[in-house]
């Protein structure tokens, strides 16, 4: 994280959802939620799992370590 404006990530396996205020990602280490303002994905490599995000980054929150991919419909109903 550089100057709370540029975030470089590695190990990203999937993007669950994203908009200009929140991004929910899945990494090799579990779920990751990034919150802020004017968030944009500037680059992403499916092969390497690298991702760069720009914007006004307010928080980076680690989620459930066991959750490494999106839940199916049944799993979302039970969560």
Coordinates of N, CA, C and O in Angstrom, one line a residue:
X1 N 0.9 -1.2 0.0 CA 0.0 0.0 0.0 C 0.9 1.2 0.0 O 1.8 1.4 0.9
X2 N 0.7 2.1 -1.0 CA 1.6 3.3 -1.1 C 0.7 4.5 -1.0 O -0.2 4.7 -1.9
X3 N 1.0 5.3 0.0 CA 0.3 6.6 0.2 C -1.3 6.5 0.2 O -2.0 7.4 -0.1
X4 N -1.7 5.3 0.6 CA -3.2 5.1 0.7 C -3.9 5.3 -0.6 O -5.1 5.5 -0.7
X5 N -3.2 5.3 -1.7 CA -3.7 5.5 -3.1 C -3.5 4.3 -4.0 O -4.2 4.2 -5.0
X6 N -2.4 3.6 -3.8 CA -2.0 2.5 -4.7 C -1.8 1.2 -3.9 O -1.0 1.2 -3.0
X7 N -2.5 0.2 -4.3 CA -2.4 -1.1 -3.6 C -2.0 -2.2 -4.6 O -2.7 -2.4 -5.6
X8 N -0.9 -2.9 -4.3 CA -0.4 -4.0 -5.2 C -0.6 -5.3 -4.4 O -0.2 -5.4 -3.3
X9 N -1.3 -6.2 -5.0 CA -1.6 -7.5 -4.4 C -1.0 -8.7 -5.2 O -0.9 -8.6 -6.4
X10 N -0.8 -9.8 -4.5 CA -0.4 -11.0 -5.2 C -1.3 -12.1 -4.6 O -1.8 -12.0 -3.6
X11 N -1.4 -13.2 -5.4 CA -2.1 -14.4 -4.9 C -3.6 -14.3 -5.1 O -4.4 -15.0 -4.5
X12 N -4.1 -13.3 -5.9 CA -5.5 -13.2 -6.1 C -6.0 -14.3 -7.0 O -5.5 -14.5 -8.1
X13 N -7.0 -15.0 -6.5 CA -7.6 -16.1 -7.3 C -8.9 -15.8 -7.9 O -9.3 -16.4 -8.9
X14 N -9.7 -14.9 -7.4 CA -11.0 -14.6 -7.9 C -11.5 -13.2 -7.4 O -11.0 -12.8 -6.3
X15 N -12.3 -12.6 -8.1 CA -12.9 -11.3 -7.7 C -14.4 -11.6 -7.6 O -15.1 -12.0 -8.5
X16 N -14.9 -11.5 -6.3 CA -16.3 -11.8 -6.1 C -17.2 -10.6 -6.5 O -18.2 -10.8 -7.2
X17 N -16.8 -9.4 -6.1 CA -17.6 -8.2 -6.5 C -16.7 -7.0 -6.4 O -15.8 -7.0 -5.6
X18 N -17.1 -6.0 -7.1 CA -16.3 -4.8 -7.0 C -17.2 -3.6 -7.5 O -18.0 -3.7 -8.4
X19 N -17.0 -2.5 -6.9 CA -17.5 -1.2 -7.4 C -16.6 -0.1 -6.9 O -15.5 -0.4 -6.4
X20 N -16.9 1.1 -7.0 CA -16.0 2.2 -6.7 C -15.8 2.4 -5.2 O -15.0 3.1 -4.7
X21 N -16.6 1.7 -4.4 CA -16.5 1.8 -2.9 C -16.0 0.6 -2.2 O -15.5 0.7 -1.1
X22 N -16.2 -0.6 -2.8 CA -15.8 -1.8 -2.1 C -15.4 -2.9 -3.1 O -16.1 -3.1 -4.2
X23 N -14.4 -3.7 -2.8 CA -14.0 -4.8 -3.6 C -13.8 -6.0 -2.7 O -13.2 -5.9 -1.7
X24 N -14.4 -7.1 -3.1 CA -14.3 -8.4 -2.4 C -13.6 -9.4 -3.2 O -14.0 -9.7 -4.3
X25 N -12.4 -9.8 -2.8 CA -11.5 -10.6 -3.5 C -11.2 -11.9 -2.8 O -11.4 -12.0 -1.6
X26 N -10.8 -12.9 -3.5 CA -10.4 -14.2 -2.9 C -8.9 -14.4 -3.2 O -8.5 -14.2 -4.4
X27 N -8.1 -14.7 -2.2 CA -6.7 -14.9 -2.4 C -6.3 -16.3 -2.0 O -7.2 -17.0 -1.4
X28 N -5.1 -16.7 -2.2 CA -4.6 -18.0 -1.7 C -4.7 -18.1 -0.2 O -4.8 -19.2 0.3
X29 N -4.8 -17.0 0.5 CA -4.9 -17.0 2.0 C -6.3 -16.8 2.5 O -6.4 -16.6 3.7
X30 N -7.3 -16.6 1.6 CA -8.6 -16.4 2.1 C -9.2 -15.1 1.5 O -8.7 -14.5 0.5
X31 N -10.3 -14.7 2.1 CA -11.1 -13.6 1.6 C -10.4 -12.2 2.0 O -9.8 -12.1 3.0
X32 N -10.5 -11.2 1.1 CA -10.0 -9.9 1.3 C -10.9 -8.9 0.8 O -11.4 -8.9 -0.3
X33 N -11.3 -7.9 1.7 CA -12.2 -6.8 1.4 C -11.5 -5.5 1.4 O -10.8 -5.2 2.4
X34 N -11.5 -4.7 0.3 CA -10.9 -3.4 0.3 C -12.0 -2.4 0.2 O -12.9 -2.5 -0.7
X35 N -12.0 -1.4 1.0 CA -13.0 -0.3 1.0 C -12.3 1.0 0.8 O -11.2 1.2 1.2
X36 N -13.1 1.9 0.2 CA -12.6 3.2 -0.1 C -13.5 4.0 -1.0 O -14.7 3.8 -1.0
X37 N -12.9 4.9 -1.8 CA -13.6 5.8 -2.6 C -12.9 5.9 -4.0 O -11.7 5.9 -4.0
X38 N -13.7 5.8 -5.1 CA -13.1 5.9 -6.4 C -12.1 4.8 -6.7 O -11.0 5.0 -7.3
X39 N -12.4 3.5 -6.2 CA -11.5 2.4 -6.4 C -11.6 1.9 -7.9 O -12.7 1.8 -8.4
X40 N -10.5 1.6 -8.4 CA -10.4 1.1 -9.8 C -9.3 0.0 -9.8 O -8.3 0.1 -9.2
X41 N -9.6 -1.1 -10.6 CA -8.6 -2.1 -10.9 C -7.8 -1.6 -12.1 O -8.4 -1.5 -13.2
X42 N -6.5 -1.3 -11.9 CA -5.7 -0.8 -13.0 C -5.0 -1.9 -13.8 O -4.8 -1.8 -14.9
X43 N -4.8 -3.0 -13.1 CA -4.2 -4.2 -13.8 C -4.5 -5.5 -13.0 O -4.6 -5.4 -11.8
X44 N -4.6 -6.6 -13.8 CA -4.9 -7.9 -13.1 C -4.3 -8.9 -14.1 O -4.6 -8.9 -15.3
X45 N -3.6 -9.9 -13.5 CA -3.1 -11.0 -14.2 C -3.7 -12.3 -13.7 O -3.4 -12.6 -12.5
X46 N -4.4 -13.0 -14.5 CA -5.0 -14.3 -14.1 C -3.9 -15.3 -13.9 O -4.0 -16.1 -13.0
X47 N -2.9 -15.2 -14.7 CA -1.8 -16.2 -14.7 C -1.0 -16.1 -13.4 O -0.7 -17.1 -12.8
X48 N -0.7 -14.9 -13.0 CA 0.2 -14.7 -11.8 C -0.6 -14.4 -10.5 O 0.0 -14.5 -9.4
X49 N -1.8 -14.0 -10.6 CA -2.6 -13.6 -9.5 C -2.3 -12.2 -9.0 O -2.7 -11.8 -7.9
X50 N -1.5 -11.4 -9.8 CA -1.2 -10.0 -9.4 C -2.3 -9.1 -9.8 O -3.0 -9.2 -10.8
X51 N -2.5 -8.1 -8.9 CA -3.6 -7.1 -9.1 C -3.1 -5.7 -8.5 O -2.5 -5.7 -7.5
X52 N -3.4 -4.6 -9.3 CA -3.1 -3.3 -8.8 C -4.4 -2.5 -8.7 O -5.2 -2.6 -9.6
X53 N -4.6 -1.9 -7.6 CA -5.9 -1.1 -7.3 C -5.5 0.3 -7.0 O -4.5 0.6 -6.2
X54 N -6.2 1.3 -7.6 CA -5.9 2.7 -7.3 C -7.2 3.3 -6.7 O -8.3 2.8 -7.0
X55 N -7.1 4.4 -6.0 CA -8.2 5.1 -5.4 C -7.9 5.6 -4.0 O -6.7 5.5 -3.6
X56 N -8.8 6.1 -3.3 CA -8.7 6.5 -1.9 C -9.0 5.3 -1.1 O -10.1 5.0 -0.8
X57 N -8.0 4.6 -0.6 CA -8.1 3.3 0.1 C -8.2 3.6 1.6 O -7.3 4.2 2.2
X58 N -9.4 3.2 2.1 CA -9.7 3.4 3.6 C -9.4 2.2 4.4 O -9.0 2.4 5.6
X59 N -9.6 1.0 3.9 CA -9.4 -0.2 4.8 C -9.1 -1.4 3.9 O -9.6 -1.5 2.8
X60 N -8.3 -2.3 4.5 CA -8.0 -3.6 3.9 C -8.3 -4.6 5.0 O -7.7 -4.5 6.1
X61 N -9.4 -5.4 4.8 CA -9.8 -6.3 5.8 C -9.7 -7.7 5.4 O -10.2 -8.1 4.3
X62 N -9.1 -8.5 6.2 CA -8.9 -9.9 5.9 C -10.2 -10.7 6.4 O -10.7 -10.4 7.5
X63 N -10.7 -11.6 5.6 CA -11.9 -12.3 6.0 C -11.5 -13.7 6.4 O -10.4 -14.0 6.8
X64 N -12.5 -14.6 6.3 CA -12.4 -16.0 6.6 C -11.3 -16.7 5.9 O -11.3 -16.7 4.7
X65 N -10.3 -17.2 6.6 CA -9.2 -17.9 6.0 C -9.6 -19.1 5.2 O -9.0 -19.5 4.2
X66 N -10.7 -19.8 5.6 CA -11.1 -21.0 5.0 C -11.9 -20.7 3.7 O -12.2 -21.6 2.9
X67 N -12.3 -19.5 3.5 CA -13.1 -19.1 2.3 C -12.2 -18.7 1.2 O -11.7 -17.6 1.2
X68 N -11.9 -19.6 0.3 CA -11.0 -19.3 -0.8 C -11.6 -19.1 -2.1 O -11.0 -18.8 -3.1
X69 N -12.9 -19.3 -2.2 CA -13.6 -19.1 -3.5 C -15.1 -18.7 -3.1 O -15.6 -19.0 -2.0
X70 N -15.8 -18.1 -4.1 CA -17.2 -17.7 -3.8 C -18.0 -18.9 -3.4 O -17.8 -20.0 -3.9
X71 N -19.0 -18.7 -2.5 CA -19.9 -19.7 -2.1 C -20.9 -19.9 -3.3 O -21.3 -19.0 -4.0
X72 N -21.4 -21.2 -3.4 CA -22.5 -21.4 -4.3 C -23.8 -20.8 -3.7 O -23.8 -20.3 -2.6
X73 N -24.8 -20.9 -4.5 CA -26.1 -20.3 -4.1 C -26.6 -20.9 -2.7 O -27.0 -20.2 -1.8
X74 N -26.4 -22.2 -2.5 CA -26.8 -22.8 -1.3 C -26.0 -22.3 -0.1 O -26.5 -22.0 1.0
X75 N -24.7 -22.2 -0.3 CA -23.8 -21.7 0.7 C -24.1 -20.2 1.1 O -24.0 -19.9 2.2
X76 N -24.5 -19.4 0.1 CA -24.8 -18.0 0.4 C -26.1 -17.9 1.2 O -26.3 -17.0 2.0
X77 N -27.1 -18.8 1.0 CA -28.3 -18.8 1.8 C -28.1 -19.2 3.2 O -28.7 -18.6 4.1
X78 N -27.1 -20.0 3.5 CA -26.8 -20.5 4.9 C -25.9 -19.5 5.6 O -25.8 -19.6 6.8
X79 N -25.2 -18.7 4.9 CA -24.2 -17.8 5.5 C -24.8 -16.7 6.4 O -25.7 -16.1 6.4

